[in-house]
Amino acid sequence: MREYGLFIDGQEVPASHSMKSLNPYNGQPWAIVPDGTEEEVDHAVAAARRAFDTGPWGRMTAQQRGALMRSLADIIKRDAEELARIESTDNGKLYREMLGQWQYLPEYYYYYAGMADKLQGDTVPSDRPNFFIYTRREALGVVGAITPWNSPMLLLTFKLAPGLAAGCTFVVKPSEHTSVSTLEFAKRMTEAGFPDGVFNVVTGMGHVGAALVKHPGVDKIAFTGATETGKVIAAGAARNLTRVSLELGGKSPNIVFEDADLDVAANGVIAGIFGATGQTCMAGSRLLVQESVHDELLERIVGRTREIRLGDPMAAETEMGPVANQPQLDKVQEYLEVALKDGAKVACGGKLDPMLGGLFVQPTVLIDVTNDMRIAREEVFGPILSVIRFKDEADAVRIANDTRFGLAAAVWTQNVHRAHRVAHQLRAGTVWINAYRVVSYATPFGGYKESGIGRENGMDAIREYTETKSVYVELTGQPRDPFTLG
């Protein structure tokens, strides 16, 4: 049994309250983590504030920050296997997927380390001959990062890497279900040489996140999670006019046209919904398929879905692990019941796995779904694929955009004109063509509509962690009429 304290001001701090973290594969507690208090949030924010305002971090050059980030990337690369095992144990996702994430994470820190010393302002042509005007991009300040349980460190890195490059400090509240990898990561931050207070972790239940959101010492909240929670966070942050970036839910359409390579498309559909047990914000949970190839594609998908191997996330042969926690399993079961009442039919799956039990649910394909059903309109965050027919291109675009979400979408076609034409019409932050579930540190990621505010990754992300300051320099040094502007 591993036991952890909070991480505040560069050191592990004993917790006043604690809770158990459960392994979703076997249901057994495997770690004890803190359940933080409002006072402990205060201490963490104060440490981050000191580090930003008066500590050595605030005096570092951009080049020095970049060097620390490269050191951190090297440490992540060294410890990727251990950290992947920890994360897989905590959230039940496949070890090989977690290992792939951890092996890729250093690239984020290398990328933003290189960007740290390229944050520059502009000289502005002045409309007054006696003024020289320029702008500066300055770090926003203290960031409160609230992360989910499905990919804790990948989704924290989306925030942390650009934020560190900009010069911000952090207080992180990970999900109460998956706190261990973030606490382990904090030790690596110290090893890499980051000054005390730059990175702080306060774990716990929802009251910890609420305390962070309302804290007047926090300059920005960066959140990934459910849309309804994001709305609550945005409202709470508004009381102090705290800036927010929100990466929220999705009900993403995976659109297959009749001219698509159906074997390739079937693999993409499977990856888009059953990868990570469907527990990803970008899950392709709505399959829109043209009527003329509906039956043929469905046969391929159902056949492959029935072969998906459920089991121990650590085993190399496992293709899908358990749902991450009991509340999420209950939610998945509830949506299945609602879908059947609304008229959907089960083509395969649809039950808890009778062999494995526990938190395992069979990968499920639902047919005869219409876009007005709840199963097609609300985010399930589980391994349920809703299959919806469409007639033609205009019908596909209409159905795809008929949602309050707009995080991602995919288009499967061999017609290059159609591919781009449809991609341009889809109201989604990311559109894949003949692919699904691909992200990059260099490419902006975020949503339209109720899928969020702001962008993560790429050059867009670092702007989310900076302020623009305009500086006017009077050139003549001569006294001017105090009652005349300029």
Short mmCIF file of C-alpha atoms in Angstrom, two decimals:
data_model
loop_
_atom_site.label_atom_id
_atom_site.label_comp_id
_atom_site.label_asym_id
_atom_site.label_seq_id
_atom_site.Cartn_x
_atom_site.Cartn_y
_atom_site.Cartn_z
CA MET A 1 0.00 0.00 0.00
CA ARG A 2 1.54 3.29 -1.11
CA GLU A 3 0.90 6.32 1.08
CA TYR A 4 1.26 9.94 -0.01
CA GLY A 5 1.10 13.41 1.44
CA LEU A 6 0.25 16.67 -0.27
CA PHE A 7 2.97 18.37 -2.31
CA ILE A 8 3.30 22.02 -1.32
CA ASP A 9 6.24 24.43 -1.67
CA GLY A 10 8.65 21.76 -2.86
CA GLN A 11 8.03 19.14 -0.20
CA GLU A 12 5.65 16.38 0.78
CA VAL A 13 3.29 17.57 3.51
CA PRO A 14 1.43 15.15 5.82
CA ALA A 15 -2.30 15.15 5.14
CA SER A 16 -4.85 16.09 7.79
CA HIS A 17 -7.34 13.75 6.10
CA SER A 18 -6.84 10.87 3.70
CA MET A 19 -8.75 8.51 1.41
CA LYS A 20 -8.06 5.26 -0.44
CA SER A 21 -7.43 4.95 -4.16
CA LEU A 22 -8.92 1.80 -5.69
CA ASN A 23 -7.54 -0.32 -8.50
CA PRO A 24 -10.53 -0.58 -10.89
CA TYR A 25 -9.35 -3.94 -12.24
CA ASN A 26 -9.64 -5.80 -8.94
CA GLY A 27 -11.54 -3.29 -6.80
CA GLN A 28 -8.82 -3.31 -4.13
CA PRO A 29 -7.31 -0.24 -2.45
CA TRP A 30 -3.69 0.16 -3.45
CA ALA A 31 -2.76 3.69 -2.31
CA ILE A 32 -3.66 6.22 0.36
CA VAL A 33 -3.82 9.82 -0.80
CA PRO A 34 -4.74 13.07 0.95
CA ASP A 35 -8.23 14.51 1.02
CA GLY A 36 -7.20 18.14 1.21
CA THR A 37 -8.85 21.01 3.03
CA GLU A 38 -9.51 24.64 2.16
CA GLU A 39 -6.64 25.67 4.42
CA GLU A 40 -4.28 23.38 2.53
CA VAL A 41 -5.43 24.94 -0.74
CA ASP A 42 -4.61 28.34 0.81
CA HIS A 43 -1.10 27.15 1.68
CA ALA A 44 -0.53 25.80 -1.84
CA VAL A 45 -1.77 28.99 -3.51
CA ALA A 46 0.40 31.09 -1.19
CA ALA A 47 3.44 28.99 -2.14
CA ALA A 48 2.68 29.38 -5.84
CA ARG A 49 2.15 33.11 -5.34
CA ARG A 50 5.53 33.55 -3.58
CA ALA A 51 7.29 31.55 -6.27
CA PHE A 52 5.77 33.75 -8.96
CA ASP A 53 6.07 37.14 -7.26
CA THR A 54 9.33 37.01 -5.29
CA GLY A 55 10.93 33.59 -5.73
CA PRO A 56 13.79 32.58 -8.02
CA TRP A 57 11.31 31.33 -10.64
CA GLY A 58 10.11 34.87 -11.30
CA ARG A 59 13.70 36.03 -11.85
CA MET A 60 14.65 33.25 -14.25
CA THR A 61 15.22 33.99 -17.89
CA ALA A 62 13.13 32.21 -20.49
CA GLN A 63 16.25 30.25 -21.48
CA GLN A 64 16.64 29.01 -17.89
CA ARG A 65 13.02 27.93 -17.74
CA GLY A 66 13.48 26.04 -20.98
CA ALA A 67 16.54 24.24 -19.62
CA LEU A 68 14.56 23.03 -16.59
CA MET A 69 11.79 21.80 -18.86
CA ARG A 70 14.28 19.81 -20.93
CA SER A 71 15.65 18.24 -17.75
CA LEU A 72 12.11 17.29 -16.73
CA ALA A 73 11.51 15.73 -20.15
CA ASP A 74 14.63 13.59 -19.75
CA ILE A 75 13.43 12.37 -16.33
CA ILE A 76 9.99 11.49 -17.72
CA LYS A 77 11.65 9.51 -20.49
CA ARG A 78 13.74 7.64 -17.92
CA ASP A 79 10.77 6.79 -15.65
CA ALA A 80 8.05 6.28 -18.28
CA GLU A 81 7.55 2.57 -17.57
CA GLU A 82 7.14 3.03 -13.81
CA LEU A 83 4.81 6.02 -14.19
CA ALA A 84 2.71 4.18 -16.79
CA ARG A 85 2.27 1.24 -14.41
CA ILE A 86 1.12 3.62 -11.68
CA GLU A 87 -1.39 5.34 -13.93
CA SER A 88 -2.77 2.09 -15.33
CA THR A 89 -3.21 0.72 -11.81
CA ASP A 90 -5.05 3.86 -10.77
CA ASN A 91 -7.45 4.27 -13.71
CA GLY A 92 -7.69 0.83 -15.34
CA LYS A 93 -6.58 1.89 -18.82
CA LEU A 94 -4.30 -0.40 -20.79
CA TYR A 95 -0.69 -0.33 -19.66
CA ARG A 96 0.47 -0.19 -23.27
CA GLU A 97 -1.67 2.91 -23.89
CA MET A 98 -0.41 4.59 -20.74
CA LEU A 99 3.17 3.69 -21.65
CA GLY A 100 2.66 5.19 -25.09
CA GLN A 101 1.38 8.39 -23.48
CA TRP A 102 4.27 8.64 -21.03
CA GLN A 103 6.84 7.97 -23.76
CA TYR A 104 5.28 10.77 -25.81
CA LEU A 105 4.99 13.31 -22.96
CA PRO A 106 8.66 14.43 -23.14
CA GLU A 107 7.96 15.82 -26.60
CA TYR A 108 5.52 18.34 -25.08
CA TYR A 109 8.16 19.64 -22.70
CA TYR A 110 10.87 19.75 -25.39
CA TYR A 111 8.48 21.63 -27.69
CA TYR A 112 7.47 24.26 -25.15
CA ALA A 113 11.01 24.53 -23.76
CA GLY A 114 11.97 25.67 -27.23
CA MET A 115 9.09 28.11 -27.29
CA ALA A 116 9.87 29.72 -23.90
CA ASP A 117 12.43 32.16 -25.29
CA LYS A 118 10.36 32.97 -28.35
CA LEU A 119 7.54 34.72 -26.50
CA GLN A 120 8.04 38.18 -27.84
CA GLY A 121 6.03 41.32 -28.21
CA ASP A 122 5.78 43.78 -31.08
CA THR A 123 6.80 47.30 -31.85
CA VAL A 124 3.69 49.26 -32.78
CA PRO A 125 3.80 52.04 -35.37
CA SER A 126 2.79 55.12 -33.40
CA ASP A 127 0.31 57.68 -34.61
CA ARG A 128 2.19 60.28 -32.53
CA PRO A 129 5.76 61.22 -33.53
CA ASN A 130 6.82 61.73 -29.91
CA PHE A 131 6.00 58.18 -28.77
CA PHE A 132 7.70 54.82 -29.16
CA ILE A 133 5.26 51.97 -28.43
CA TYR A 134 5.91 48.29 -27.84
CA THR A 135 4.16 45.30 -26.30
CA ARG A 136 5.31 42.56 -23.94
CA ARG A 137 3.88 39.10 -23.35
CA GLU A 138 4.04 38.38 -19.64
CA ALA A 139 3.15 35.33 -17.58
CA LEU A 140 -0.43 35.31 -16.31
CA GLY A 141 0.43 34.22 -12.76
CA VAL A 142 -0.85 31.38 -10.57
CA VAL A 143 -2.76 28.65 -12.42
CA GLY A 144 -5.20 26.28 -10.77
CA ALA A 145 -5.26 23.11 -12.90
CA ILE A 146 -8.10 20.64 -12.36
CA THR A 147 -7.64 17.36 -14.19
CA PRO A 148 -9.82 14.26 -14.87
CA TRP A 149 -9.28 10.57 -14.21
CA ASN A 150 -9.06 9.23 -17.75
CA SER A 151 -5.56 10.49 -18.70
CA PRO A 152 -4.35 12.43 -15.66
CA MET A 153 -0.83 13.37 -16.70
CA LEU A 154 -1.39 13.76 -20.44
CA LEU A 155 -4.19 16.24 -19.78
CA LEU A 156 -2.19 18.01 -17.09
CA THR A 157 0.73 18.31 -19.52
CA PHE A 158 -1.58 20.04 -22.01
CA LYS A 159 -1.74 22.81 -19.37
CA LEU A 160 1.56 22.56 -17.54
CA ALA A 161 4.01 22.58 -20.44
CA PRO A 162 2.81 25.85 -22.04
CA GLY A 163 2.17 27.38 -18.62
CA LEU A 164 5.73 26.70 -17.43
CA ALA A 165 7.15 28.02 -20.69
CA ALA A 166 5.20 31.25 -20.16
CA GLY A 167 6.49 31.53 -16.57
CA CYS A 168 3.37 30.62 -14.58
CA THR A 169 3.21 28.63 -11.34
CA PHE A 170 0.71 25.88 -10.60
CA VAL A 171 -1.59 24.38 -8.00
CA VAL A 172 -2.97 21.09 -9.32
CA LYS A 173 -6.09 19.28 -8.17
CA PRO A 174 -6.23 15.84 -9.83
CA SER A 175 -9.30 13.61 -9.78
CA GLU A 176 -9.90 11.93 -6.45
CA HIS A 177 -9.96 8.63 -8.36
CA THR A 178 -6.50 9.04 -9.93
CA SER A 179 -4.18 11.20 -7.85
CA VAL A 180 -1.11 9.00 -7.55
CA SER A 181 0.62 9.72 -10.86
CA THR A 182 0.40 13.49 -10.26
CA LEU A 183 1.93 13.13 -6.78
CA GLU A 184 4.71 10.96 -8.22
CA PHE A 185 5.26 13.50 -10.98
CA ALA A 186 5.71 16.24 -8.38
CA LYS A 187 8.84 14.48 -7.10
CA ARG A 188 10.27 14.57 -10.62
CA MET A 189 9.66 18.31 -10.80
CA THR A 190 11.89 18.78 -7.76
CA GLU A 191 14.51 16.42 -9.17
CA ALA A 192 14.56 18.42 -12.40
CA GLY A 193 15.46 21.54 -10.41
CA PHE A 194 12.23 23.55 -10.42
CA PRO A 195 12.21 26.01 -7.50
CA ASP A 196 9.94 25.41 -4.51
CA GLY A 197 6.37 26.55 -5.04
CA VAL A 198 6.34 26.36 -8.83
CA PHE A 199 4.37 23.09 -8.77
CA ASN A 200 1.98 22.17 -5.96
CA VAL A 201 -0.53 19.33 -5.67
CA VAL A 202 -3.59 19.26 -3.39
CA THR A 203 -5.58 16.07 -3.84
CA GLY A 204 -9.08 15.41 -2.58
CA MET A 205 -12.78 15.44 -3.30
CA GLY A 206 -14.78 18.16 -5.02
CA HIS A 207 -14.44 20.66 -2.18
CA VAL A 208 -10.73 20.99 -3.00
CA GLY A 209 -11.50 22.01 -6.57
CA ALA A 210 -14.20 24.40 -5.38
CA ALA A 211 -11.75 26.09 -3.00
CA LEU A 212 -9.24 26.48 -5.80
CA VAL A 213 -11.81 27.95 -8.20
CA LYS A 214 -12.99 30.63 -5.78
CA HIS A 215 -9.54 31.51 -4.45
CA PRO A 216 -8.66 35.19 -5.03
CA GLY A 217 -4.97 34.32 -5.33
CA VAL A 218 -5.52 32.24 -8.48
CA ASP A 219 -5.20 34.04 -11.81
CA LYS A 220 -6.48 31.29 -14.09
CA ILE A 221 -8.36 27.99 -13.86
CA ALA A 222 -7.50 25.37 -16.48
CA PHE A 223 -10.01 22.51 -16.37
CA THR A 224 -10.63 19.31 -18.27
CA GLY A 225 -13.80 17.37 -17.51
CA ALA A 226 -17.56 17.18 -17.92
CA THR A 227 -19.44 20.08 -19.49
CA GLU A 228 -21.83 20.57 -16.57
CA THR A 229 -18.89 20.74 -14.14
CA GLY A 230 -17.19 23.19 -16.47
CA LYS A 231 -20.20 25.49 -16.31
CA VAL A 232 -20.08 25.44 -12.51
CA ILE A 233 -16.35 26.23 -12.59
CA ALA A 234 -16.83 29.09 -15.05
CA ALA A 235 -19.55 30.59 -12.86
CA GLY A 236 -17.40 30.28 -9.73
CA ALA A 237 -14.35 31.76 -11.40
CA ALA A 238 -16.41 34.69 -12.67
CA ARG A 239 -16.85 35.97 -9.10
CA ASN A 240 -13.18 37.02 -9.11
CA LEU A 241 -13.00 37.49 -12.89
CA THR A 242 -10.52 34.63 -12.89
CA ARG A 243 -9.65 33.59 -16.41
CA VAL A 244 -10.65 30.09 -17.48
CA SER A 245 -9.83 27.60 -20.17
CA LEU A 246 -12.21 24.65 -20.34
CA GLU A 247 -11.76 21.43 -22.29
CA LEU A 248 -15.13 19.76 -21.90
CA GLY A 249 -17.33 16.98 -23.23
CA GLY A 250 -18.17 15.74 -26.68
CA LYS A 251 -20.59 13.69 -28.73
CA SER A 252 -18.36 13.41 -31.72
CA PRO A 253 -19.59 12.15 -35.11
CA ASN A 254 -17.59 9.58 -37.05
CA ILE A 255 -18.96 9.97 -40.60
CA VAL A 256 -18.52 7.12 -43.09
CA PHE A 257 -19.49 7.76 -46.73
CA GLU A 258 -20.28 5.04 -49.25
CA ASP A 259 -16.98 5.47 -51.09
CA ALA A 260 -14.85 4.94 -47.97
CA ASP A 261 -12.48 2.00 -47.56
CA LEU A 262 -14.77 0.10 -45.19
CA ASP A 263 -12.04 -2.05 -43.65
CA VAL A 264 -10.00 1.01 -42.77
CA ALA A 265 -13.08 2.88 -41.58
CA ALA A 266 -14.20 -0.01 -39.37
CA ASN A 267 -10.82 -0.02 -37.62
CA GLY A 268 -11.07 3.73 -37.13
CA VAL A 269 -14.56 3.46 -35.67
CA ILE A 270 -13.43 0.71 -33.26
CA ALA A 271 -10.43 2.79 -32.14
CA GLY A 272 -12.54 5.91 -31.82
CA ILE A 273 -15.07 4.45 -29.38
CA PHE A 274 -13.60 1.36 -27.71
CA GLY A 275 -10.05 2.64 -27.27
CA ALA A 276 -9.61 3.64 -23.61
CA THR A 277 -12.94 1.88 -22.89
CA GLY A 278 -14.68 4.85 -24.50
CA GLN A 279 -13.50 7.06 -21.63
CA THR A 280 -12.14 9.92 -23.66
CA CYS A 281 -13.62 13.33 -24.41
CA MET A 282 -12.98 12.88 -28.13
CA ALA A 283 -14.67 9.46 -28.35
CA GLY A 284 -16.41 8.88 -31.67
CA SER A 285 -19.61 7.87 -29.94
CA ARG A 286 -21.92 8.66 -32.89
CA LEU A 287 -21.29 6.60 -36.02
CA LEU A 288 -23.00 8.28 -38.97
CA VAL A 289 -23.02 5.84 -41.89
CA GLN A 290 -24.46 6.29 -45.37
CA GLU A 291 -27.48 4.06 -45.93
CA SER A 292 -26.03 2.27 -48.96
CA VAL A 293 -23.14 0.79 -46.92
CA HIS A 294 -24.81 0.62 -43.51
CA ASP A 295 -25.24 -3.14 -43.34
CA GLU A 296 -21.83 -3.92 -44.81
CA LEU A 297 -19.97 -1.63 -42.42
CA LEU A 298 -22.05 -2.75 -39.44
CA GLU A 299 -21.16 -6.37 -40.13
CA ARG A 300 -17.46 -5.52 -40.01
CA ILE A 301 -17.78 -3.46 -36.83
CA VAL A 302 -19.92 -5.97 -34.93
CA GLY A 303 -17.63 -8.82 -35.92
CA ARG A 304 -14.54 -7.00 -34.66
CA THR A 305 -16.29 -5.73 -31.53
CA ARG A 306 -17.21 -9.27 -30.49
CA GLU A 307 -13.52 -10.20 -30.67
CA ILE A 308 -12.29 -7.41 -28.38
CA ARG A 309 -10.35 -9.00 -25.52
CA LEU A 310 -11.27 -7.67 -22.08
CA GLY A 311 -9.03 -8.32 -19.11
CA ASP A 312 -6.10 -7.23 -16.98
CA PRO A 313 -4.92 -3.81 -18.22
CA MET A 314 -1.33 -4.89 -17.54
CA ALA A 315 -1.55 -7.90 -19.87
CA ALA A 316 -0.18 -7.46 -23.38
CA GLU A 317 -3.10 -9.30 -24.99
CA THR A 318 -5.81 -7.15 -23.35
CA GLU A 319 -7.55 -4.73 -25.72
CA MET A 320 -10.04 -3.10 -23.33
CA GLY A 321 -9.88 -2.64 -19.58
CA PRO A 322 -12.54 -1.88 -16.98
CA VAL A 323 -14.53 1.28 -16.52
CA ALA A 324 -12.49 3.48 -14.19
CA ASN A 325 -14.81 3.62 -11.17
CA GLN A 326 -18.20 2.54 -9.85
CA PRO A 327 -20.03 5.86 -10.41
CA GLN A 328 -18.97 5.78 -14.06
CA LEU A 329 -20.14 2.18 -14.45
CA ASP A 330 -23.51 3.14 -12.98
CA LYS A 331 -23.76 5.98 -15.50
CA VAL A 332 -22.97 3.67 -18.43
CA GLN A 333 -25.62 1.18 -17.30
CA GLU A 334 -28.20 3.94 -16.91
CA TYR A 335 -27.59 5.18 -20.46
CA LEU A 336 -27.95 1.67 -21.83
CA GLU A 337 -31.33 1.31 -20.14
CA VAL A 338 -32.47 4.70 -21.42
CA ALA A 339 -31.36 3.88 -24.98
CA LEU A 340 -33.35 0.65 -25.05
CA LYS A 341 -36.45 2.41 -23.71
CA ASP A 342 -36.08 5.04 -26.44
CA GLY A 343 -36.11 2.36 -29.15
CA ALA A 344 -32.44 1.56 -29.81
CA LYS A 345 -31.48 -2.09 -30.29
CA VAL A 346 -28.34 -3.93 -29.21
CA ALA A 347 -26.31 -5.34 -32.10
CA CYS A 348 -23.68 -6.69 -29.70
CA GLY A 349 -22.65 -6.24 -26.07
CA GLY A 350 -24.98 -4.30 -23.83
CA LYS A 351 -24.23 -6.01 -20.51
CA LEU A 352 -21.72 -6.29 -17.72
CA ASP A 353 -19.16 -8.90 -18.63
CA PRO A 354 -20.34 -12.17 -17.01
CA MET A 355 -16.84 -13.68 -16.87
CA LEU A 356 -14.89 -10.76 -15.45
CA GLY A 357 -17.61 -9.03 -13.42
CA GLY A 358 -16.51 -6.03 -11.39
CA LEU A 359 -16.29 -2.84 -13.43
CA PHE A 360 -16.21 -4.54 -16.83
CA VAL A 361 -18.92 -3.74 -19.36
CA GLN A 362 -19.05 -5.32 -22.78
CA PRO A 363 -18.20 -3.09 -25.75
CA THR A 364 -21.63 -2.24 -27.13
CA VAL A 365 -23.00 -1.36 -30.57
CA LEU A 366 -26.49 0.16 -30.67
CA ILE A 367 -28.50 0.30 -33.91
CA ASP A 368 -31.75 1.98 -34.95
CA VAL A 369 -30.56 5.09 -33.12
CA THR A 370 -31.94 8.46 -34.16
CA ASN A 371 -30.23 11.72 -33.38
CA ASP A 372 -33.01 12.92 -31.08
CA MET A 373 -32.49 10.07 -28.58
CA ARG A 374 -30.68 10.82 -25.32
CA ILE A 375 -28.02 8.25 -26.17
CA ALA A 376 -27.16 10.36 -29.23
CA ARG A 377 -27.28 13.71 -27.47
CA GLU A 378 -25.54 13.23 -24.11
CA GLU A 379 -21.98 12.19 -23.33
CA VAL A 380 -21.80 8.66 -21.92
CA PHE A 381 -18.02 8.35 -21.48
CA GLY A 382 -18.08 4.61 -21.93
CA PRO A 383 -17.85 1.87 -24.59
CA ILE A 384 -21.19 2.50 -26.32
CA LEU A 385 -21.39 3.20 -30.05
CA SER A 386 -24.61 4.68 -31.45
CA VAL A 387 -25.13 3.94 -35.15
CA ILE A 388 -27.16 6.51 -37.12
CA ARG A 389 -28.02 6.30 -40.82
CA PHE A 390 -27.80 9.24 -43.25
CA LYS A 391 -28.89 9.69 -46.87
CA ASP A 392 -26.41 12.05 -48.46
CA GLU A 393 -23.70 14.59 -47.72
CA ALA A 394 -26.07 17.37 -46.68
CA ASP A 395 -27.91 14.99 -44.36
CA ALA A 396 -24.63 13.84 -42.79
CA VAL A 397 -23.50 17.40 -42.08
CA ARG A 398 -26.90 18.33 -40.65
CA ILE A 399 -26.94 15.36 -38.24
CA ALA A 400 -23.29 15.81 -37.28
CA ASN A 401 -23.80 19.47 -36.34
CA ASP A 402 -27.12 18.85 -34.58
CA THR A 403 -25.54 18.67 -31.13
CA ARG A 404 -24.66 21.05 -28.32
CA PHE A 405 -21.08 19.75 -28.45
CA GLY A 406 -18.31 20.44 -30.93
CA LEU A 407 -15.08 18.82 -29.83
CA ALA A 408 -14.12 16.44 -32.65
CA ALA A 409 -15.34 14.69 -35.79
CA ALA A 410 -14.05 12.42 -38.54
CA VAL A 411 -14.78 12.00 -42.24
CA TRP A 412 -14.14 8.71 -44.04
CA THR A 413 -14.12 9.03 -47.83
CA GLN A 414 -11.77 8.53 -50.77
CA ASN A 415 -13.10 11.66 -52.47
CA VAL A 416 -10.63 14.43 -51.68
CA HIS A 417 -13.11 17.17 -52.61
CA ARG A 418 -15.78 15.78 -50.30
CA ALA A 419 -13.27 15.26 -47.50
CA HIS A 420 -12.29 18.92 -47.34
CA ARG A 421 -15.76 20.21 -48.15
CA VAL A 422 -17.34 18.33 -45.25
CA ALA A 423 -14.46 19.06 -42.87
CA HIS A 424 -14.97 22.77 -43.46
CA GLN A 425 -18.69 22.53 -42.67
CA LEU A 426 -18.36 20.58 -39.42
CA ARG A 427 -18.62 22.66 -36.24
CA ALA A 428 -15.86 20.94 -34.31
CA GLY A 429 -12.45 21.93 -33.00
CA THR A 430 -10.67 18.92 -34.53
CA VAL A 431 -11.61 17.06 -37.71
CA TRP A 432 -9.78 13.93 -38.84
CA ILE A 433 -9.94 12.69 -42.43
CA ASN A 434 -9.61 8.90 -42.73
CA ALA A 435 -8.23 8.73 -39.19
CA TYR A 436 -9.40 9.11 -35.60
CA ARG A 437 -8.10 9.93 -32.10
CA VAL A 438 -4.80 11.53 -33.04
CA VAL A 439 -3.36 14.49 -31.11
CA SER A 440 -0.07 16.36 -31.26
CA TYR A 441 1.76 18.78 -29.00
CA ALA A 442 2.08 21.12 -32.00
CA THR A 443 -1.61 21.18 -32.99
CA PRO A 444 -4.30 23.18 -31.15
CA PHE A 445 -6.98 21.11 -29.42
CA GLY A 446 -10.28 22.32 -28.02
CA GLY A 447 -13.96 22.60 -28.74
CA TYR A 448 -16.76 24.62 -30.26
CA LYS A 449 -20.05 25.28 -28.48
CA GLU A 450 -20.40 23.46 -25.14
CA SER A 451 -17.18 21.52 -25.67
CA GLY A 452 -15.13 24.27 -24.13
CA ILE A 453 -13.35 27.61 -24.13
CA GLY A 454 -9.79 28.14 -25.32
CA ARG A 455 -7.22 25.87 -26.92
CA GLU A 456 -4.56 23.51 -25.63
CA ASN A 457 -1.37 22.44 -27.48
CA GLY A 458 0.42 24.27 -30.24
CA MET A 459 1.29 27.95 -30.23
CA ASP A 460 -2.30 28.83 -29.33
CA ALA A 461 -1.90 27.24 -25.89
CA ILE A 462 0.96 29.39 -24.66
CA ARG A 463 -1.11 32.52 -25.34
CA GLU A 464 -3.66 31.17 -22.84
CA TYR A 465 -1.04 31.64 -20.09
CA THR A 466 0.14 35.16 -20.91
CA GLU A 467 -1.02 38.76 -20.68
CA THR A 468 -0.24 41.45 -23.25
CA LYS A 469 1.19 44.67 -21.85
CA SER A 470 1.42 47.85 -23.95
CA VAL A 471 4.26 50.26 -23.14
CA TYR A 472 4.26 53.92 -24.33
CA VAL A 473 7.63 55.75 -24.23
CA GLU A 474 7.57 59.55 -24.60
CA LEU A 475 10.60 60.55 -26.66
CA THR A 476 11.03 64.32 -26.32
CA GLY A 477 11.23 64.72 -22.57
CA GLN A 478 9.45 68.05 -22.90
CA PRO A 479 6.63 69.13 -20.53
CA ARG A 480 3.23 69.03 -22.17
CA ASP A 481 -0.15 70.57 -21.51
CA PRO A 482 -1.52 68.36 -18.68
CA PHE A 483 -5.06 68.83 -19.99
CA THR A 484 -4.29 67.57 -23.51
CA LEU A 485 -4.20 63.86 -24.21
CA GLY A 486 -0.81 62.68 -25.46
#
